[in-house]
Amino acid sequence: MNPELFLMIPGPTPVPQAVLSALALPPIGHRSTDFKATLKKVYPALKKIFGAENSEVLLYTASGTAAMEAALANTLNPEEEILVLSCGVFSHRWADIANTLGIKVHLWQVDAGLGHTPEALAEKLAAYTPGQLKAVCLIHNETSTGVMNPIEALAKVVRAQQPETLIMVDTVTGLGAAEFEFDAWDIDLAVSGSQKGFMLPPGLAFLAVSARAMTRHHQVCRPGFYFQFAKQLKSQHEFSTPYTPAVSLIRGLEVALAMLLEEGLPNTFKRHQRHQKMVRAAATALGLKLLVEEDSFASASVTSVLPPEGVSVDAIRAGLREQFNIVIANGQKELLGKIFRIGHLGAIFPRDVLMTLSALEVVLHQAGYKQTPLGTAVKAAQQVYLETHDYE
Amino acid sequence: MNPELFLMIPGPTPVPQAVLSALALPPIGHRSTDFKATLKKVYPALKKIFGAENSEVLLYTASGTAAMEAALANTLNPEEEILVLSCGVFSHRWADIANTLGIKVHLWQVDAGLGHTPEALAEKLAAYTPGQLKAVCLIHNETSTGVMNPIEALAKVVRAQQPETLIMVDTVTGLGAAEFEFDAWDIDLAVSGSQKGFMLPPGLAFLAVSARAMTRHHQVCRPGFYFQFAKQLKSQHEFSTPYTPAVSLIRGLEVALAMLLEEGLPNTFKRHQRHQKMVRAAATALGLKLLVEEDSFASASVTSVLPPEGVSVDAIRAGLREQFNIVIANGQKELLGKIFRIGHLGAIFPRDVLMTLSALEVVLHQAGYKQTPLGTAVKAAQQVYLETHDYE
């Protein structure tokens, strides 16, 4: 017999029982009064999570990638120029989508495990004339490496040097894990998805849109149909949706948002930060190398670790899966087989991190890695737990 | 935000998601064809779990205590004499119930943490004339202390010295955790309940009945109504129930029994045995005293540990509950506040034991018990895990 599958990956993340119960309710009509009541709670709550109470947050039945495309397609015309800051698979996706849409991409890529600093960005932007870049596309948390970028500082640099440019942020795996202030940081478009910090199954995408982005939207020639901002916004202002939405997921979202707001976002962030420190301390205690060496770039959502010499990522993942039914992630693309990624995003708690690290030690031991005594990783994580008193 | 409540107590035990899903199905009529189909699977499967394929297993909508009363009331007349082997709160219950029914009880009690040996029982029985004892009441697993009695050996002694006596066994928290062979060990009545090794919520009781017990049943003057063996058995032979049963629980039971039989009982027992060894090794490594010192009496379902001096059981339980949402049990009656009990019964897996021990170490540390370095308990449990290869 096996325990339930436990997802220690950066999405999909575990879904709390209360949310599962809401998902299991029979569907109601999407034009019903009951569903309108749900949307009346969901729309304002989404704004709170994004820190976008003076802006709009659009809710799409789609994946996060669709919302990235919607952000680009609704605000840019073909041939316009953008700068994409890439530090991995997901930040590079801004460029992939933009290329498909005929937008002219300037790509600035850094090595895996690194993020972007405001200093380097300021230098980079100096090469462009004011107004040349219609958008700068960033990523908050790069899921493929576990890098978290300093969005507030980066946005400030962009705004100073390209005042009219649209700042687009993929915060699919950042939102709900670390501070993100859409209005206060003067962001124009920000994307997230339900299966991450929102503690839901996949199927919903969220897109925060500033007044500046809405103005641009009215100037583009082909904003598309299903994702068109104006239509979507008109419906949302009536506490409705333009087309049939994923009703059950949105009822689950109502519960999940209430849980997040009850915990209080500062507490949610501290919880994620604590897990990150526990995992990093454990990996270091085990003598393993972290892909993201600099603490300042360390993700609150996912931690990438290099396996010890002679032990394959496949063996580690298979051991955890087969013996403990715990799932961790492999690396992606060039990092496949080079790192394993432990997700600590969403409804994850210290006991889950301790459990995963205990099991990881067993699996490493079985695979022949015995350089540190059993209990070493757990001890390091326990110590971090005991020292992080500030979490309520 | 808190993780889901995790029950590391000797019942109720965690309920697997597949069973929860079955419990959440809309009720069906208890006289429907669909429910008959469920009973056709459940009744034979229960016999397999008890090792009672040549006997009967009655299914009651009631608690385990009710089935104990049913066992006594259906097979004994007032004034008849029985011997009760008591080693804690639950084995003593045989005597409490029998007294209420006007049955004459000879009580043989041993100290908390001890069980009964066949040698001592042989000596004890020598004091009674053949035929004097109409029943001998035993307990398989004494939940209040974590003692597991050698039922096979004890039953053999009883049968040798009092051939016609009824052997009654409370295996409420023993069944599904350790070997129990109703037919092969020549037991006459054996009781269990749904919220234990059966991985269900409370509400169902199971009572295995031998041919010898059925014969006695037909000779008693007041067998009662709801729990009457003859009526119950007649219905069960028609794959029905005499009165309205807990339909949803029985549909959950169908799923849980299938899971147990798929794992294979020998594997289930090894899994429980492994957890017992992990917890005992961890407690010992922490320098804590086990209530049940002899390995031969150590329960596969629950382990009782004495807290270190200066640390209260309340503090340990509160720490685990408040910080990790893990529930362990206090002692009962005279043992209240003197021991804490870690349940490892039912749908519990090595990762859960590692998680609980990791959290326990943190809580002991916070309470000022720092005699062993952090990680010590987990290390001991990890070592046991690695050494117990025979579990599949």
Tab-separated table of C-alpha atoms in Angstrom, chain A residues 21-207:
chain	number	residue	atom	x	y	z
A	21	SER	CA	-14.146	19.644	-1.056
A	22	ALA	CA	-15.189	22.804	-2.873
A	23	LEU	CA	-13.935	21.380	-6.170
A	24	ALA	CA	-16.090	18.309	-5.576
A	25	LEU	CA	-19.316	20.310	-5.315
A	26	PRO	CA	-21.741	19.782	-8.198
A	27	PRO	CA	-21.338	22.486	-10.878
A	28	ILE	CA	-23.670	25.450	-10.776
A	29	GLY	CA	-24.692	27.564	-13.763
A	30	HIS	CA	-22.111	30.178	-14.691
A	31	ARG	CA	-24.871	32.743	-15.113
A	32	SER	CA	-26.480	31.928	-11.756
A	33	THR	CA	-26.797	34.277	-8.798
A	34	ASP	CA	-24.715	31.886	-6.714
A	35	PHE	CA	-21.824	32.045	-9.143
A	36	LYS	CA	-22.067	35.832	-9.323
A	37	ALA	CA	-21.720	35.840	-5.522
A	38	THR	CA	-18.538	33.765	-5.884
A	39	LEU	CA	-17.101	36.173	-8.467
A	40	LYS	CA	-17.921	39.123	-6.192
A	41	LYS	CA	-15.536	37.620	-3.668
A	42	VAL	CA	-12.938	36.252	-6.083
A	43	TYR	CA	-12.266	39.350	-8.186
A	44	PRO	CA	-11.432	41.695	-5.281
A	45	ALA	CA	-9.445	38.971	-3.490
A	46	LEU	CA	-7.293	38.450	-6.594
A	47	LYS	CA	-6.468	42.168	-6.599
A	48	LYS	CA	-5.313	41.894	-2.991
A	49	ILE	CA	-3.012	38.965	-3.794
A	50	PHE	CA	-1.410	40.912	-6.672
A	51	GLY	CA	-1.258	44.172	-4.698
A	52	ALA	CA	-3.283	45.545	-7.603
A	53	GLU	CA	-6.191	47.207	-5.865
A	54	ASN	CA	-5.935	50.268	-8.111
A	55	SER	CA	-5.648	48.131	-11.241
A	56	GLU	CA	-7.489	45.202	-12.785
A	57	VAL	CA	-6.895	41.476	-12.490
A	58	LEU	CA	-8.344	39.418	-15.315
A	59	LEU	CA	-9.330	35.817	-14.667
A	60	TYR	CA	-8.979	33.448	-17.614
A	61	THR	CA	-9.848	29.790	-17.942
A	62	ALA	CA	-6.470	28.913	-19.450
A	63	SER	CA	-2.882	28.234	-18.461
A	64	GLY	CA	-0.290	30.764	-17.387
A	65	THR	CA	1.308	30.612	-20.824
A	66	ALA	CA	-1.988	31.753	-22.352
A	67	ALA	CA	-1.998	34.765	-20.028
A	68	MET	CA	1.562	35.599	-21.109
A	69	GLU	CA	0.405	35.520	-24.726
A	70	ALA	CA	-2.635	37.604	-23.780
A	71	ALA	CA	-0.371	40.185	-22.123
A	72	LEU	CA	1.743	40.534	-25.248
A	73	ALA	CA	-1.017	40.276	-27.848
A	74	ASN	CA	-3.292	42.777	-26.110
A	75	THR	CA	-0.694	45.509	-25.728
A	76	LEU	CA	1.807	45.231	-28.567
A	77	ASN	CA	1.662	45.414	-32.331
A	78	PRO	CA	3.867	43.337	-34.641
A	79	GLU	CA	7.272	44.872	-35.346
A	80	GLU	CA	7.355	46.705	-32.013
A	81	GLU	CA	10.498	46.110	-29.964
A	82	ILE	CA	10.751	44.541	-26.536
A	83	LEU	CA	13.536	43.456	-24.209
A	84	VAL	CA	13.275	40.022	-22.615
A	85	LEU	CA	15.355	39.235	-19.530
A	86	SER	CA	15.878	35.482	-19.617
A	87	CYS	CA	17.415	33.322	-16.905
A	88	GLY	CA	15.834	29.990	-17.774
A	89	VAL	CA	13.121	28.069	-19.600
A	90	PHE	CA	10.160	30.092	-18.412
A	91	SER	CA	11.553	33.610	-18.744
A	92	HIS	CA	12.689	32.644	-22.239
A	93	ARG	CA	9.059	31.879	-23.046
A	94	TRP	CA	8.341	35.622	-23.266
A	95	ALA	CA	10.670	35.669	-26.274
A	96	ASP	CA	9.198	32.500	-27.803
A	97	ILE	CA	5.665	33.896	-27.700
A	98	ALA	CA	6.663	37.351	-28.855
A	99	ASN	CA	8.503	35.889	-31.847
A	100	THR	CA	5.364	34.007	-32.857
A	101	LEU	CA	3.375	37.238	-32.655
A	102	GLY	CA	5.856	39.063	-34.938
A	103	ILE	CA	7.178	41.244	-32.156
A	104	LYS	CA	10.866	42.148	-32.354
A	105	VAL	CA	12.708	40.631	-29.417
A	106	HIS	CA	15.950	41.786	-27.816
A	107	LEU	CA	17.029	38.877	-25.654
A	108	TRP	CA	19.273	39.269	-22.637
A	109	GLN	CA	20.152	35.916	-21.226
A	110	VAL	CA	22.188	35.038	-18.127
A	111	ASP	CA	23.599	31.672	-17.086
A	112	ALA	CA	21.489	29.067	-15.287
A	113	GLY	CA	21.458	29.778	-11.566
A	114	LEU	CA	21.928	33.512	-12.009
A	115	GLY	CA	19.345	36.281	-12.014
A	116	HIS	CA	19.356	39.866	-13.169
A	117	THR	CA	20.703	42.727	-11.066
A	118	PRO	CA	19.421	46.306	-11.290
A	119	GLU	CA	22.992	47.531	-11.945
A	120	ALA	CA	23.447	45.322	-14.990
A	121	LEU	CA	19.961	46.213	-16.223
A	122	ALA	CA	20.705	49.936	-16.023
A	123	GLU	CA	23.792	49.368	-18.167
A	124	LYS	CA	21.852	47.225	-20.607
A	125	LEU	CA	19.036	49.742	-21.020
A	126	ALA	CA	21.484	52.533	-21.749
A	127	ALA	CA	21.944	50.979	-25.210
A	128	TYR	CA	18.339	51.748	-26.177
A	129	THR	CA	16.872	55.119	-27.088
A	130	PRO	CA	13.989	56.353	-24.926
A	131	GLY	CA	10.721	54.974	-26.280
A	132	GLN	CA	12.474	52.306	-28.339
A	133	LEU	CA	11.381	49.466	-26.085
A	134	LYS	CA	7.614	49.109	-25.944
A	135	ALA	CA	7.925	46.505	-23.229
A	136	VAL	CA	10.433	44.909	-20.883
A	137	CYS	CA	9.581	41.334	-19.933
A	138	LEU	CA	10.792	39.919	-16.636
A	139	ILE	CA	10.296	36.871	-14.532
A	140	HIS	CA	9.766	36.994	-10.784
A	141	ASN	CA	10.597	33.363	-10.056
A	142	GLU	CA	12.367	31.267	-12.671
A	143	THR	CA	10.941	27.814	-11.947
A	144	SER	CA	13.477	25.930	-14.033
A	145	THR	CA	16.425	27.050	-11.902
A	146	GLY	CA	15.018	28.402	-8.647
A	147	VAL	CA	16.127	31.980	-9.204
A	148	MET	CA	14.074	34.799	-7.764
A	149	ASN	CA	14.677	38.198	-9.323
A	150	PRO	CA	14.524	41.528	-7.449
A	151	ILE	CA	11.473	42.761	-9.354
A	152	GLU	CA	10.959	45.963	-7.367
A	153	ALA	CA	14.492	47.161	-8.036
A	154	LEU	CA	14.464	46.015	-11.675
A	155	ALA	CA	11.144	47.762	-12.326
A	156	LYS	CA	12.489	50.982	-10.844
A	157	VAL	CA	15.437	50.932	-13.242
A	158	VAL	CA	13.177	50.293	-16.231
A	159	ARG	CA	10.765	53.040	-15.256
A	160	ALA	CA	13.616	55.511	-14.799
A	161	GLN	CA	15.214	54.823	-18.171
A	162	GLN	CA	12.176	53.909	-20.302
A	163	PRO	CA	9.304	55.750	-18.597
A	164	GLU	CA	6.622	54.750	-21.104
A	165	THR	CA	7.590	51.124	-21.571
A	166	LEU	CA	5.273	48.369	-20.361
A	167	ILE	CA	6.769	46.251	-17.582
A	168	MET	CA	5.557	42.674	-17.902
A	169	VAL	CA	6.241	40.163	-15.166
A	170	ASP	CA	5.766	36.418	-15.155
A	171	THR	CA	5.061	35.741	-11.499
A	172	VAL	CA	3.464	32.350	-12.093
A	173	THR	CA	5.504	30.702	-9.342
A	174	GLY	CA	6.421	33.859	-7.458
A	175	LEU	CA	3.019	35.149	-6.422
A	176	GLY	CA	1.968	33.876	-3.031
A	177	ALA	CA	5.515	32.798	-2.210
A	178	ALA	CA	7.298	36.141	-2.019
A	179	GLU	CA	6.363	39.804	-1.891
A	180	PHE	CA	4.886	41.197	-5.088
A	181	GLU	CA	3.316	44.665	-5.265
A	182	PHE	CA	1.820	45.334	-8.660
A	183	ASP	CA	0.632	48.898	-8.010
A	184	ALA	CA	3.396	50.035	-5.682
A	185	TRP	CA	6.142	48.770	-7.977
A	186	ASP	CA	4.440	50.313	-11.028
A	187	ILE	CA	4.182	47.046	-12.981
A	188	ASP	CA	1.941	46.981	-16.067
A	189	LEU	CA	1.181	43.324	-16.662
A	190	ALA	CA	1.673	40.378	-14.313
A	191	VAL	CA	0.771	36.759	-14.911
A	192	SER	CA	0.079	33.887	-12.525
A	193	GLY	CA	-1.688	30.514	-12.542
A	194	SER	CA	-3.919	28.490	-10.248
A	195	GLN	CA	-1.682	25.433	-9.717
A	196	LYS	CA	1.073	27.317	-7.921
A	197	GLY	CA	0.855	29.564	-4.864
A	198	PHE	CA	-2.921	29.520	-5.288
A	199	MET	CA	-3.060	25.871	-4.091
A	200	LEU	CA	-5.453	24.747	-6.829
A	201	PRO	CA	-5.270	22.309	-9.716
A	202	PRO	CA	-4.257	23.861	-13.066
A	203	GLY	CA	-6.828	25.539	-15.301
A	204	LEU	CA	-7.017	29.190	-14.283
A	205	ALA	CA	-4.707	32.068	-15.209
A	206	PHE	CA	-4.617	35.506	-13.655
A	207	LEU	CA	-3.417	38.641	-15.389
